[in-house]
Structure formats: structure tokens, C-alpha cells
Short mmCIF file of C-alpha atoms in Angstrom, two decimals:
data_model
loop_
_atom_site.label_atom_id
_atom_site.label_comp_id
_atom_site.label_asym_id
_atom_site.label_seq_id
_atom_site.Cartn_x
_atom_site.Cartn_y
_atom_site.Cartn_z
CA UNK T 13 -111.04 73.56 31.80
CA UNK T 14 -112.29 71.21 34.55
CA UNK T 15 -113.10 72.67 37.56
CA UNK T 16 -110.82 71.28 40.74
CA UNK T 17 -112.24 68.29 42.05
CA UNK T 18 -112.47 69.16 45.88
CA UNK T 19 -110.99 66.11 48.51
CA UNK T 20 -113.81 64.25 50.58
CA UNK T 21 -113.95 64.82 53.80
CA UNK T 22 -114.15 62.37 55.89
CA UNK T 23 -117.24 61.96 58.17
CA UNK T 24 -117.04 60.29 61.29
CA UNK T 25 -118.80 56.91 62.05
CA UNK T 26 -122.16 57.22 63.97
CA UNK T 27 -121.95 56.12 67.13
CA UNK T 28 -123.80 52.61 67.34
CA UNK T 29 -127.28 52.55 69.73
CA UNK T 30 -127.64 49.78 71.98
CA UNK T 31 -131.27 49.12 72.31
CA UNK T 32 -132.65 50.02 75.62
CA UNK T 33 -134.15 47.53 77.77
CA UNK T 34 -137.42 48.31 79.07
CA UNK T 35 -137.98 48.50 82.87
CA UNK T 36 -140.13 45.90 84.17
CA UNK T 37 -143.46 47.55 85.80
CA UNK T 38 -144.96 45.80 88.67
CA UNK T 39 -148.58 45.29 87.02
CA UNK T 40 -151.67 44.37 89.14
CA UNK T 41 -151.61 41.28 86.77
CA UNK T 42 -148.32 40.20 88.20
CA UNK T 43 -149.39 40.96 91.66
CA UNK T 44 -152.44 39.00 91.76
CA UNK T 45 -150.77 36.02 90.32
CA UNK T 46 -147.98 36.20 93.43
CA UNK T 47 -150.22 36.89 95.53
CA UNK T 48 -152.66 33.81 94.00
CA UNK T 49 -149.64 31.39 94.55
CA UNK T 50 -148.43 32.90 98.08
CA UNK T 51 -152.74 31.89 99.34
CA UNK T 52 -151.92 28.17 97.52
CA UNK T 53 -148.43 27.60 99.41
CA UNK T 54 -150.41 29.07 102.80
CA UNK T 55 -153.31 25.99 102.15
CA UNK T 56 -150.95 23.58 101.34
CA UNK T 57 -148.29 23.72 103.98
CA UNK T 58 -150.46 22.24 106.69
CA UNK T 59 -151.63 19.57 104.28
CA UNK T 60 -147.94 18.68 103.70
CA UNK T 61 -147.27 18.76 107.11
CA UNK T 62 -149.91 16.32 107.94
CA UNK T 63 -148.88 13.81 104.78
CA UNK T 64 -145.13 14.30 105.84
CA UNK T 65 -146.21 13.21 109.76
CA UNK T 66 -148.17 10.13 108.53
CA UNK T 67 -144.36 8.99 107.83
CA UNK T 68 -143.05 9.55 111.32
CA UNK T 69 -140.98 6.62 112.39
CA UNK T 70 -142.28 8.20 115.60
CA UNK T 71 -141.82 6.22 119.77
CA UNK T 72 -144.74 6.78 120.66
CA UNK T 73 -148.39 9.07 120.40
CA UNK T 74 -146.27 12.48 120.60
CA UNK T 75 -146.03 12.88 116.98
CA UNK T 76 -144.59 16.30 116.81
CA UNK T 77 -140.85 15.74 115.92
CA UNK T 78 -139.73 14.46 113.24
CA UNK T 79 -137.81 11.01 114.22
CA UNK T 80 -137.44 8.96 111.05
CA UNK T 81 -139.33 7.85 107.54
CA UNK T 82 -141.12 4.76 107.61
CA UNK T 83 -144.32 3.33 105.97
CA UNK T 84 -145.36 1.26 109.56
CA UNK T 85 -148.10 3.22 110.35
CA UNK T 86 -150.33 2.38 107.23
CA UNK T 87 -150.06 -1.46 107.99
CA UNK T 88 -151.34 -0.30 111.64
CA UNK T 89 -153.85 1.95 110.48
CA UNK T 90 -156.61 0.80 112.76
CA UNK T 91 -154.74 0.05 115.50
CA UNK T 92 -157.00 2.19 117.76
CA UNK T 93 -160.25 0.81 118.34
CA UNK T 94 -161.87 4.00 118.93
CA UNK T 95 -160.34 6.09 116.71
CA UNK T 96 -161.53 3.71 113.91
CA UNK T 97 -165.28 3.76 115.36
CA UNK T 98 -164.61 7.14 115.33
CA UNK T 99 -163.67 7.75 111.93
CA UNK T 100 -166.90 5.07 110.49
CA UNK T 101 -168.97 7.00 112.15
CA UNK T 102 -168.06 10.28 110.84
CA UNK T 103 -167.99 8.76 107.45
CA UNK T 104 -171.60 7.23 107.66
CA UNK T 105 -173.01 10.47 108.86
CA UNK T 106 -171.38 12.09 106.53
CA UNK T 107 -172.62 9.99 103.55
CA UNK T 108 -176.42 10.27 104.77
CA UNK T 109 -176.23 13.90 105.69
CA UNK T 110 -174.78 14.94 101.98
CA UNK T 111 -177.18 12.36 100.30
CA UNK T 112 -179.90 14.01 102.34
CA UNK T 113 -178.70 17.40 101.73
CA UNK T 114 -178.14 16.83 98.01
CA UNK T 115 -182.04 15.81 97.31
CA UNK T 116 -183.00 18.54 99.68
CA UNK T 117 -180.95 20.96 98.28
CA UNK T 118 -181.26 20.17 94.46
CA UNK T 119 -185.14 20.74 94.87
CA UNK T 120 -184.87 24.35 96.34
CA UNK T 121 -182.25 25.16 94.10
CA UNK T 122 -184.16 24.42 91.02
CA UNK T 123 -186.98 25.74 92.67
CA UNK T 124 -185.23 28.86 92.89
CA UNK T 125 -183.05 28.85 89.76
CA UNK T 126 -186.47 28.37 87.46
CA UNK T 127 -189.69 30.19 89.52
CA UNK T 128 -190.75 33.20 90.70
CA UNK T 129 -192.62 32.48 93.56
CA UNK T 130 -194.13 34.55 96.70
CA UNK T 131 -191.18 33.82 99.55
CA UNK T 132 -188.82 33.31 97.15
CA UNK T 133 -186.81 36.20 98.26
CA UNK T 134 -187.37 34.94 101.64
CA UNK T 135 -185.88 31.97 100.81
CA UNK T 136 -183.14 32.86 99.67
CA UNK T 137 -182.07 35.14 102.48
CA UNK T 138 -182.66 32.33 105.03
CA UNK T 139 -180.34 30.31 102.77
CA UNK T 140 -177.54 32.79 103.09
CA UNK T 141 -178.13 33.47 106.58
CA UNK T 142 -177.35 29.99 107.31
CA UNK T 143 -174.49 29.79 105.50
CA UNK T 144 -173.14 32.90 107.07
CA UNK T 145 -173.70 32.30 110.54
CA UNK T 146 -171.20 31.34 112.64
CA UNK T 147 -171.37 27.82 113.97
CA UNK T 148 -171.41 28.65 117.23
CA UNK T 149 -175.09 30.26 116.86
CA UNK T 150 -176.18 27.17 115.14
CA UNK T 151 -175.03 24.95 117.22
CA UNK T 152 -176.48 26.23 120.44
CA UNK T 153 -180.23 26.69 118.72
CA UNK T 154 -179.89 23.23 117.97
CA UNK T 155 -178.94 21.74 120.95
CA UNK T 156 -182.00 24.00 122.50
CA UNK T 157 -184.10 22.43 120.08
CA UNK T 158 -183.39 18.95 120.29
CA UNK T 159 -183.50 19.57 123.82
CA UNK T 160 -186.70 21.14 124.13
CA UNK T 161 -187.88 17.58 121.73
CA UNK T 162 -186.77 15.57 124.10
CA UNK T 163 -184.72 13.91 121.24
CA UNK T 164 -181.42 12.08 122.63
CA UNK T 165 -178.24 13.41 121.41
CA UNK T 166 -176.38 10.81 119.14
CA UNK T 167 -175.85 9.93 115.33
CA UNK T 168 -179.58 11.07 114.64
CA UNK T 169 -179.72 14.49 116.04
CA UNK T 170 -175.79 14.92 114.66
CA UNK T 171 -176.93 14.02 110.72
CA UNK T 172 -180.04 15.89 111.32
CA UNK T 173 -177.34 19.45 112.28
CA UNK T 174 -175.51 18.52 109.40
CA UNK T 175 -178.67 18.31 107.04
CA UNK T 176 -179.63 21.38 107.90
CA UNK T 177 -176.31 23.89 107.28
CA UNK T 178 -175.71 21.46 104.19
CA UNK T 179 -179.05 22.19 102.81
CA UNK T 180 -177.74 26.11 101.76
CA UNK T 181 -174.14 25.26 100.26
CA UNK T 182 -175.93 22.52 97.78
CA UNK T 183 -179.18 24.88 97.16
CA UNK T 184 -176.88 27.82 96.11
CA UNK T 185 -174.37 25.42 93.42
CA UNK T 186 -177.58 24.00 91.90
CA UNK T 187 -179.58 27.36 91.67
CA UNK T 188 -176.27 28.94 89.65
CA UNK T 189 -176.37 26.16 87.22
CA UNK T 190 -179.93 26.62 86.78
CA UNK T 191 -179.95 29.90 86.32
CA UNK T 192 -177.67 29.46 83.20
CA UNK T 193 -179.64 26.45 81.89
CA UNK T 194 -180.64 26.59 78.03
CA UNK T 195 -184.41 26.82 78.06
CA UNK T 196 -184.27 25.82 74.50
CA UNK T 197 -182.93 22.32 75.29
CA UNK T 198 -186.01 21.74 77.26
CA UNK T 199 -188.34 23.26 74.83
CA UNK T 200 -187.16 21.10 72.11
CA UNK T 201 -187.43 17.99 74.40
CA UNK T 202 -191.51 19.01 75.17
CA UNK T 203 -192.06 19.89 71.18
CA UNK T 204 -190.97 16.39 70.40
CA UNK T 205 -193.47 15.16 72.95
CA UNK T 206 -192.04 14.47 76.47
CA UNK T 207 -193.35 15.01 79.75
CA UNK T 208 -192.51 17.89 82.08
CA UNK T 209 -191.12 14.38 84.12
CA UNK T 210 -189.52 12.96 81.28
CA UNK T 211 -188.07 16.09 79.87
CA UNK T 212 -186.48 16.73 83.69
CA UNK T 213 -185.03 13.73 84.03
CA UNK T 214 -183.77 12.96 80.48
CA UNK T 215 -182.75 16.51 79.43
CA UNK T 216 -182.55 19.24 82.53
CA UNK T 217 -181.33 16.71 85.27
CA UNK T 218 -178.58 15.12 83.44
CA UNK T 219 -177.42 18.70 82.40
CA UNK T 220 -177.40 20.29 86.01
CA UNK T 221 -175.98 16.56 87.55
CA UNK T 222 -172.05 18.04 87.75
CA UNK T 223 -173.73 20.78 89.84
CA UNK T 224 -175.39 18.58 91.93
CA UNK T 225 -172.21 15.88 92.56
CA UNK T 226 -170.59 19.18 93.33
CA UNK T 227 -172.54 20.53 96.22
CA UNK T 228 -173.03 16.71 97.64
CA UNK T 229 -169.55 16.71 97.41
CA UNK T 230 -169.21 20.06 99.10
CA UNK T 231 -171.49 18.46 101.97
CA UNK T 232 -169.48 15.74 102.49
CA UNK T 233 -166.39 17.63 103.26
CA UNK T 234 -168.42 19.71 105.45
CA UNK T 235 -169.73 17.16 107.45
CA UNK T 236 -166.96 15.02 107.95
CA UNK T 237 -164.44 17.51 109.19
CA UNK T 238 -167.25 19.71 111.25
CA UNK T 239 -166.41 19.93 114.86
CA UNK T 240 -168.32 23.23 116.48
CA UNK T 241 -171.93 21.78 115.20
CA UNK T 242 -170.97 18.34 116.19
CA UNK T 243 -169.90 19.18 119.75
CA UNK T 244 -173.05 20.65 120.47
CA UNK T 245 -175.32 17.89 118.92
CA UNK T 246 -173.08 14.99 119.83
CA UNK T 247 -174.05 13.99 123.46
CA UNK T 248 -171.69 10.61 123.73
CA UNK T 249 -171.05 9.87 120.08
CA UNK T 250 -167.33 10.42 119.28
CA UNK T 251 -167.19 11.41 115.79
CA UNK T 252 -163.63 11.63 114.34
CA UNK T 253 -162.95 15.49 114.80
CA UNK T 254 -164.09 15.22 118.43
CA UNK T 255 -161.80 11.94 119.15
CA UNK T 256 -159.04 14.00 117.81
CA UNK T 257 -160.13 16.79 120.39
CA UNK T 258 -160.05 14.74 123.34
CA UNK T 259 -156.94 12.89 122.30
CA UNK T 260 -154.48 16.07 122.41
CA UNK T 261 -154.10 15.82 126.48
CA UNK T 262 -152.28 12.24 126.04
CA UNK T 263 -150.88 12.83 122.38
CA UNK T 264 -152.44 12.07 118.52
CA UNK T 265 -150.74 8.90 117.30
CA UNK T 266 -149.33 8.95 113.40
CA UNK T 267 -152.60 7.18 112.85
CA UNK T 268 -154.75 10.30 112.94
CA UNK T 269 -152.28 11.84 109.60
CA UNK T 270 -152.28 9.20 107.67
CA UNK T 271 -156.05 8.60 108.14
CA UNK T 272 -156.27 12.30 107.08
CA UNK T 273 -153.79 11.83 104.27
CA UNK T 274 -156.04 9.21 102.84
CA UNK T 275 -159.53 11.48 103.24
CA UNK T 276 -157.67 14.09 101.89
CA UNK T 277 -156.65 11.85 98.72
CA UNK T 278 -160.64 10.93 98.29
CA UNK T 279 -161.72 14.61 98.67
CA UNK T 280 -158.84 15.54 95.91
CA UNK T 281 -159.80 12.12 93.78
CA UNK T 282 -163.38 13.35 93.85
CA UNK T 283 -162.55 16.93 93.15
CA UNK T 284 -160.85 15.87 90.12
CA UNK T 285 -163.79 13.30 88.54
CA UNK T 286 -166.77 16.55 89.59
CA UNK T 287 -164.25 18.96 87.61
CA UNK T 288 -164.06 16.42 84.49
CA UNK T 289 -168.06 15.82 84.39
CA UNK T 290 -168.38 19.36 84.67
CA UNK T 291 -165.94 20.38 81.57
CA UNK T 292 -167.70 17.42 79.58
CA UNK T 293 -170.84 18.78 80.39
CA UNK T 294 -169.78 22.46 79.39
CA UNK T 295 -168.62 20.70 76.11
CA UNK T 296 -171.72 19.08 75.17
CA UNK T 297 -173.70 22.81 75.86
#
């Protein structure tokens, strides 16, 4: 006999699992990057403001509402006298004073990028303390100086102020690139017979020259927009920070934006060529 075959029973259907959706964690990754973009909005809003200005279909010199759009004020660009002495000058002192600085500075920095010397430590202290020193300090030794020299206050003593708290931003950008120089390079360059001179200026200078357009570069923007220094070291000489000064009792005219719109577009086209030499130069390491 066959036993009774017993009925299935019927089991019920598992209930189906919808995948859970991980909560999204605040991570200190994703709070430096907002914060990173919320510093870049809080530089670039004046900047904007000051392109968006240049535009003002404004009356008259109160540019400070907004009364139009209109692309007048770049065919009357120098339609201030002073204000356009103003601005040459602070662009030729500007031009000698990071020249200036950037041989000054590329010597100490390679100085103190490659030797151990007595004072270096010295040196470099002194180099920091100038860069961290407020203005204010340096401004009011230097007018005691140049007063004490008998030395009129004009272009001269201005460039010579400028030289002087360049010196440390350019010295500091060349001694980092130095520091991380391939020795071999050089070597190699001396066992195929060059020069200390030749092997400098054929192998090391060409290597370190993005650091060195850099911190000329950095001196340039320092100079040109420096007002503290300036003020002390000026004596008559308007220079185009201090024109701006004096011209808020009466009003700044559209001119002054779009004159800053267009050093602002040289600063940012420079920026731009130092960061491709440098990446080129990184490349060919």
C-alpha cells in the first residue's frame, strides 16, 4: 500500500524589502568644500560689484545707484586728467618696485633656499617680520627715515617703501621652490662640464623662473593697490589709491571701476599665464 500523500500547505509570500536609503552624514569633507565656496562668493562679490558699476549709465560722479547699462564710460576712460596721472604713476612705480623687488628678492631666496650660512636664521626672521607687520608701523619708520635723510617725499622715496615690504613676499616664493629643487639636475649639468654660472642660468634659473614671475607678480599687485605705505611716503604725489581717497568727499566717477575692472583683468590674465609656466615646469621635473 502507498502511504497517503499529505496536501501542501501553503506558505505565505515573504514580504518584499525595500532597500534602505542611507542617511547622508555631514562629513568635514563636505564642510570644508561649502565653506571653501562661501570664502570665494565673499572675494568675489565686491569684484562684481565694481565690474557691474563700470556699466552705470550713471548722471553724474555719485556712482552708487544703479541708473542704467551702458558701455560710455570705456570710450571716456581718461576723461580725468588726474585720475589718469594718477593711475601711470601707480603703474610705473609699480613696475620698477616689483622688477626691483624680484632681483632683490630672487637672490636672498636662493641664498636661503641653497646655504647654510651664519645669519641665516636671522634673515629669515627679519623677512617674516616684515611681512607681518602691520603697515602702519612701516610706514611711519619710513617716513622718519626719509625724513631724518633729508630725502623729498615723491615717486623715489614711494618705490623705494615698496622695494622694501616687496623684498619678503618674493624672497619667501623663490626660497620654497628652491628648497624642492633637484640637485641632480645641476649635478649632471657640472659633470658634463658647465660653469657654476652657466649651470645657474641654463639649468637652476630656468627651473625656479615660474617662482620668480610669481612673486614679481605678487609685488606688483602689492604695490599698485597699497595705500597705508604710500600715504606716508607720498608727500604730493597722487598715486591712484590716494586719488581715489581724496575723491570720496565730491564722489568717484564710473571711471575709477572700469579702470579697476581692467587691472583686475591683467592681474587675472597674468595669474593665469604664471599658473600655466608653473604646471609646464612641474611637467618637465
Amino acid at each position: 500500500m502507498t502511504a497517503p500523500t499529505l496536501p501542501r500547505q501553503r506558505t505565505a509570500p515573504a514580504e518584499e524589502t525595500l532597500p534602505v536609503k542611507p542617511r547622508r552624514r555631514i562629513t568635514g569633507g563636505g564642510v570644508l568644500h561649502a565653506y571653501t565656496w562661501v570664502v570665494i562668493g565673499w572675494l568675489i562679490v565686491p569684484i562684481a560689484v565694481m565690474i557691474l558699476f563700470g556699466f552705470n549709465d550713471t548722471p553724474g560722479r555719485y556712482n552708487q545707484t544703479w541708473d542704467g547699462f551702458t558701455f560710455k564710460w570705456y570710450g571716456r576712460l581718461f576723461e580725468y586728467p588726474d585720475l589718469t596721472n594718477a593711475l601711470i604713476t601707480s603703474i610705473l612705480i609699480a613696475i620698477v618696485a616689483s622688477l626691483l623687488s624680484g632681483a632683490l628678492g630672487t637672490g636672498i631666496g636662493y641664498a636661503l633656499g641653497r646655504y647654510r650660512f651664519r645669519g641665516s636664521g636671522t634673515l629669515n626672521l627679519i623677512m617674516f617680520a616684515t611681512m607681518s607687520s602691520p603697515e602702519l608701523i612701516m610706514g611711519a619708520s619710513l617716513l622718519s627715515l626719509f625724513v631724518s635723510a633729508g630725502a623729498g617725499l615723491g615717486p623715489v622715496t614711494i618705490t623705494i617703501a615698496h622695494v622694501m615690504f616687496s623684498i619678503s613676499f618674493v624672497a619667501v616664493v623663490v626660497r620654497a621652490r628652491v628648497i624642492t629643487l633637484d640637485r641632480s639636475i645641476e649635478e649632471a649639468a657640472a659633470d658634463l662640464g658647465a660653469s657654476p654660472w652657466t649651470t645657474f642660468w641654463k639649468v637652476t634659473f630656468p627651473i625656479i623662473l615660474p617662482a620668480v614671475f610669481s612673486g614679481v607678480l605678487l609685488a606688483f599687485a602689492l604695490s599698485i593697490d597699497d595705500f597705508i605705505v604710500t600715504a606716508f611716503t607720498a608727500g604730493t604725489t597722487k598715486t591712484f589709491p590716494l586719488w581715489i581717497w581724496g575723491a570720496t568727499r565730491v564722489g568717484i566717477p564710473p571711471q575709477v571701476n572700469v579702470m579697476g575692472t581692467l587691472i583686475f583683468a591683467v592681474g587675472v590674465l597674468f595669474a593665469v599665464v604664471a599658473n600655466v609656466r608653473s604646471r609646464s615646469s612641474r611637467k618637465r621635473d
